[in-house]
Amino acid sequence: ATVDYWDDHLDVYSIALRRGQRLFAHVDRPAHVDFDVALWRPGTKRVEGLSPNLRSRVVVARRVGAQERISYTADRDGTYYLSVRLQSQTAGSYTLGFAKR
């Protein structure tokens, strides 16, 4: 996917998980591009803007080399939301990969 700070700086993906199921996700990115990657719990209405409920965010990715990584075990059934937000004033592409177990 591609993102642009001024035009399209946020992508959100929905991922259905069952309670106890594990999600492993990673975002591969260029070194000069800074992303904020987070997983949000079911029922989340906003992930940015004037009133995102930060308590709805269950985990924030940690940087490992050129990747942002998330590992999470679902505490309930539902549709979770993975947000990929561009933080730097630039444009770039990324690759998202994930697995459920």
Coordinates of N, CA and C in Angstrom, one line a residue:
A1 N 0.8 -1.2 0.0 CA 0.0 0.0 0.0 C 0.9 1.2 0.0
T2 N 0.3 2.4 -0.3 CA 1.0 3.6 -0.3 C 0.3 4.6 0.6
V3 N 1.0 5.5 1.2 CA 0.4 6.6 2.0 C 1.1 7.9 1.7
D4 N 0.4 9.0 1.9 CA 1.0 10.3 1.6 C 0.5 11.2 2.8
Y5 N 1.5 11.8 3.5 CA 1.2 12.6 4.7 C 0.1 13.7 4.5
W6 N 0.0 14.3 3.3 CA -0.9 15.4 3.1 C -2.2 14.9 2.5
D7 N -2.3 13.7 1.9 CA -3.4 13.3 1.2 C -4.1 12.1 1.8
D8 N -3.4 11.1 2.1 CA -3.9 9.8 2.6 C -2.9 9.2 3.6
H9 N -3.0 9.6 4.8 CA -1.9 9.2 5.8 C -2.4 8.1 6.7
L10 N -3.5 7.5 6.5 CA -4.0 6.5 7.4 C -4.7 5.4 6.6
D11 N -4.4 4.1 6.9 CA -5.0 2.9 6.4 C -5.5 2.1 7.6
V12 N -6.7 1.6 7.5 CA -7.3 0.7 8.6 C -7.8 -0.6 8.0
Y13 N -7.4 -1.7 8.6 CA -7.7 -3.0 8.1 C -8.5 -3.7 9.2
S14 N -9.6 -4.4 8.8 CA -10.4 -5.1 9.8 C -9.9 -6.6 9.8
I15 N -9.8 -7.1 11.0 CA -9.3 -8.5 11.1 C -10.2 -9.2 12.2
A16 N -10.9 -10.3 11.8 CA -11.8 -11.0 12.7 C -10.9 -12.0 13.5
L17 N -11.1 -12.0 14.8 CA -10.4 -12.9 15.7 C -11.3 -13.5 16.7
R18 N -11.0 -14.7 17.0 CA -11.8 -15.4 18.1 C -11.0 -15.3 19.4
R19 N -11.7 -15.3 20.5 CA -11.1 -15.3 21.8 C -10.0 -16.3 21.9
G20 N -8.8 -15.9 22.3 CA -7.7 -16.8 22.5 C -6.8 -17.0 21.2
Q21 N -7.3 -16.5 20.1 CA -6.6 -16.6 18.8 C -5.5 -15.5 18.8
R22 N -4.3 -15.9 18.3 CA -3.2 -15.0 18.2 C -3.1 -14.3 16.9
L23 N -2.7 -13.1 16.9 CA -2.4 -12.3 15.7 C -1.0 -11.9 15.7
F24 N -0.3 -12.2 14.6 CA 1.1 -11.7 14.4 C 1.0 -10.8 13.1
A25 N 1.4 -9.6 13.2 CA 1.3 -8.7 12.1 C 2.7 -7.9 12.0
H26 N 3.0 -7.6 10.8 CA 4.2 -6.8 10.6 C 4.1 -5.8 9.4
V27 N 4.7 -4.7 9.5 CA 4.7 -3.7 8.4 C 6.1 -3.5 8.0
D28 N 6.4 -3.8 6.8 CA 7.8 -3.5 6.2 C 7.7 -2.2 5.6
R29 N 8.7 -1.3 6.0 CA 8.7 0.1 5.5 C 10.1 0.5 5.1
P30 N 10.2 1.6 4.3 CA 11.5 2.2 4.0 C 12.0 2.8 5.2
A31 N 13.3 2.9 5.3 CA 14.0 3.5 6.5 C 13.6 4.9 6.8
H32 N 13.3 5.7 5.7 CA 13.1 7.1 5.9 C 11.6 7.4 6.2
V33 N 10.8 6.4 6.3 CA 9.3 6.6 6.6 C 9.0 6.1 8.0
D34 N 8.3 7.0 8.7 CA 7.9 6.6 10.1 C 6.4 6.3 10.2
F35 N 6.1 5.1 10.7 CA 4.7 4.7 10.8 C 4.4 4.5 12.3
D36 N 3.1 4.7 12.6 CA 2.5 4.4 13.9 C 1.5 3.3 13.5
V37 N 1.8 2.0 14.1 CA 0.9 0.9 13.8 C 0.3 0.5 15.1
A38 N -1.0 0.3 15.1 CA -1.7 -0.1 16.4 C -2.9 -1.0 16.1
L39 N -3.2 -1.8 17.1 CA -4.4 -2.7 17.0 C -5.5 -2.2 17.9
W40 N -6.7 -2.1 17.4 CA -7.8 -1.5 18.2 C -8.9 -2.6 18.4
R41 N -9.5 -2.6 19.6 CA -10.5 -3.6 20.0 C -11.8 -3.5 19.2
P42 N -12.6 -4.6 19.2 CA -13.9 -4.5 18.6 C -14.8 -3.4 19.1
G43 N -15.6 -2.8 18.3 CA -16.4 -1.7 18.7 C -15.8 -0.3 18.6
T44 N -14.5 -0.3 18.2 CA -13.9 1.0 18.1 C -14.6 1.8 17.0
K45 N -14.9 3.1 17.2 CA -15.5 3.9 16.2 C -14.5 4.8 15.5
R46 N -13.5 5.3 16.2 CA -12.5 6.2 15.6 C -11.1 5.8 16.1
V47 N -10.2 5.9 15.1 CA -8.8 5.7 15.5 C -7.9 6.9 15.3
E48 N -8.6 8.0 14.9 CA -7.9 9.4 14.9 C -8.9 10.4 14.9
G49 N -8.5 11.7 14.8 CA -9.4 12.8 14.7 C -9.6 13.4 16.1
L50 N -10.7 14.0 16.3 CA -11.0 14.8 17.5 C -11.2 13.9 18.8
S51 N -11.7 12.7 18.6 CA -12.0 12.0 19.8 C -11.7 10.5 19.7
P52 N -10.5 10.1 19.3 CA -10.3 8.6 19.4 C -10.2 8.2 20.8
N53 N -10.8 7.1 21.1 CA -10.7 6.5 22.5 C -9.5 5.7 22.6
L54 N -8.4 6.2 23.2 CA -7.1 5.5 23.2 C -7.2 4.3 24.1
R55 N -8.2 4.2 25.0 CA -8.4 3.0 25.8 C -8.8 1.8 24.9
S56 N -9.3 2.1 23.7 CA -9.7 1.1 22.7 C -8.5 0.4 22.0
R57 N -7.4 1.1 22.1 CA -6.2 0.6 21.5 C -5.6 -0.5 22.4
V58 N -5.4 -1.7 21.8 CA -5.0 -2.9 22.7 C -3.5 -3.1 22.6
V59 N -2.8 -2.7 21.5 CA -1.4 -2.8 21.4 C -0.9 -1.9 20.4
V60 N 0.4 -1.4 20.6 CA 1.1 -0.6 19.6 C 2.3 -1.4 19.2
A61 N 2.6 -1.3 17.9 CA 3.7 -2.0 17.3 C 5.0 -1.5 17.9
R62 N 6.0 -2.5 17.9 CA 7.3 -2.0 18.3 C 8.2 -2.2 17.0
R63 N 9.1 -1.3 16.9 CA 10.0 -1.3 15.8 C 11.1 -2.4 15.9
V64 N 11.3 -3.2 14.9 CA 12.4 -4.2 14.9 C 13.1 -4.0 13.5
G65 N 14.2 -3.3 13.4 CA 14.8 -3.1 12.2 C 13.9 -2.2 11.3
A66 N 13.7 -2.7 10.1 CA 12.8 -1.9 9.1 C 11.4 -2.4 9.2
Q67 N 11.0 -3.0 10.3 CA 9.6 -3.5 10.5 C 9.0 -2.9 11.7
E68 N 7.7 -2.8 11.7 CA 6.8 -2.5 12.9 C 6.1 -3.8 13.1
R69 N 6.2 -4.4 14.4 CA 5.6 -5.7 14.6 C 4.6 -5.7 15.8
I70 N 3.6 -6.5 15.6 CA 2.5 -6.7 16.6 C 2.3 -8.1 16.9
S71 N 2.2 -8.5 18.1 CA 1.8 -9.8 18.5 C 0.7 -9.6 19.6
Y72 N -0.4 -10.3 19.4 CA -1.6 -10.1 20.3 C -2.4 -11.3 20.4
T73 N -2.9 -11.6 21.6 CA -3.8 -12.7 21.8 C -5.2 -12.1 22.1
A74 N -6.2 -12.4 21.3 CA -7.5 -11.8 21.5 C -8.1 -12.1 22.8
D75 N -8.7 -11.1 23.5 CA -9.3 -11.4 24.8 C -10.8 -11.6 24.6
R76 N -11.3 -11.4 23.4 CA -12.7 -11.6 23.0 C -12.9 -11.8 21.5
D77 N -14.0 -12.4 21.2 CA -14.4 -12.6 19.8 C -14.7 -11.2 19.2
G78 N -14.4 -11.0 17.9 CA -14.9 -9.8 17.3 C -14.0 -9.3 16.1
T79 N -14.3 -8.2 15.6 CA -13.5 -7.6 14.5 C -12.6 -6.5 15.1
Y80 N -11.3 -6.8 15.0 CA -10.3 -5.8 15.5 C -9.9 -5.0 14.3
Y81 N -9.3 -3.8 14.6 CA -8.9 -2.9 13.5 C -7.4 -2.6 13.7
L82 N -6.6 -2.8 12.6 CA -5.2 -2.6 12.5 C -5.0 -1.3 11.8
S83 N -4.5 -0.3 12.4 CA -4.3 1.0 11.8 C -2.8 1.2 11.4
V84 N -2.5 1.7 10.3 CA -1.2 2.1 9.8 C -1.2 3.6 9.5
R85 N -0.6 4.4 10.3 CA -0.6 5.8 10.1 C 0.8 6.4 9.8
L86 N 0.9 7.2 8.8 CA 2.2 7.8 8.5 C 2.4 9.0 9.4
Q87 N 3.6 9.0 10.0 CA 3.9 10.0 11.0 C 4.8 11.1 10.4
S88 N 5.6 10.8 9.5 CA 6.6 11.8 8.9 C 5.9 12.5 7.7
Q89 N 6.4 13.7 7.5 CA 5.8 14.5 6.4 C 6.5 14.1 5.1
T90 N 6.1 13.0 4.6 CA 6.6 12.4 3.4 C 5.6 11.5 2.8
A91 N 6.0 10.7 1.8 CA 5.1 9.7 1.2 C 5.9 8.4 1.1
G92 N 5.2 7.3 1.1 CA 6.0 6.1 1.0 C 5.0 4.9 0.8
S93 N 5.6 3.8 0.6 CA 4.9 2.5 0.5 C 5.3 1.6 1.6
Y94 N 4.4 0.6 1.8 CA 4.7 -0.4 2.9 C 4.0 -1.7 2.5
T95 N 4.5 -2.7 3.1 CA 3.9 -4.1 2.9 C 3.4 -4.5 4.3
L96 N 2.1 -4.9 4.3 CA 1.5 -5.5 5.5 C 1.4 -7.0 5.4
G97 N 1.8 -7.7 6.4 CA 1.7 -9.1 6.5 C 1.1 -9.5 7.8
F98 N 0.2 -10.5 7.8 CA -0.3 -11.0 9.1 C -0.7 -12.4 9.1
A99 N -0.6 -13.1 10.2 CA -1.1 -14.5 10.4 C -1.9 -14.6 11.7
K100 N -2.8 -15.5 11.6 CA -3.7 -15.8 12.8 C -3.4 -17.3 13.2
R101 N -3.3 -17.5 14.5 CA -3.1 -18.9 14.9 C -4.0 -19.2 16.1

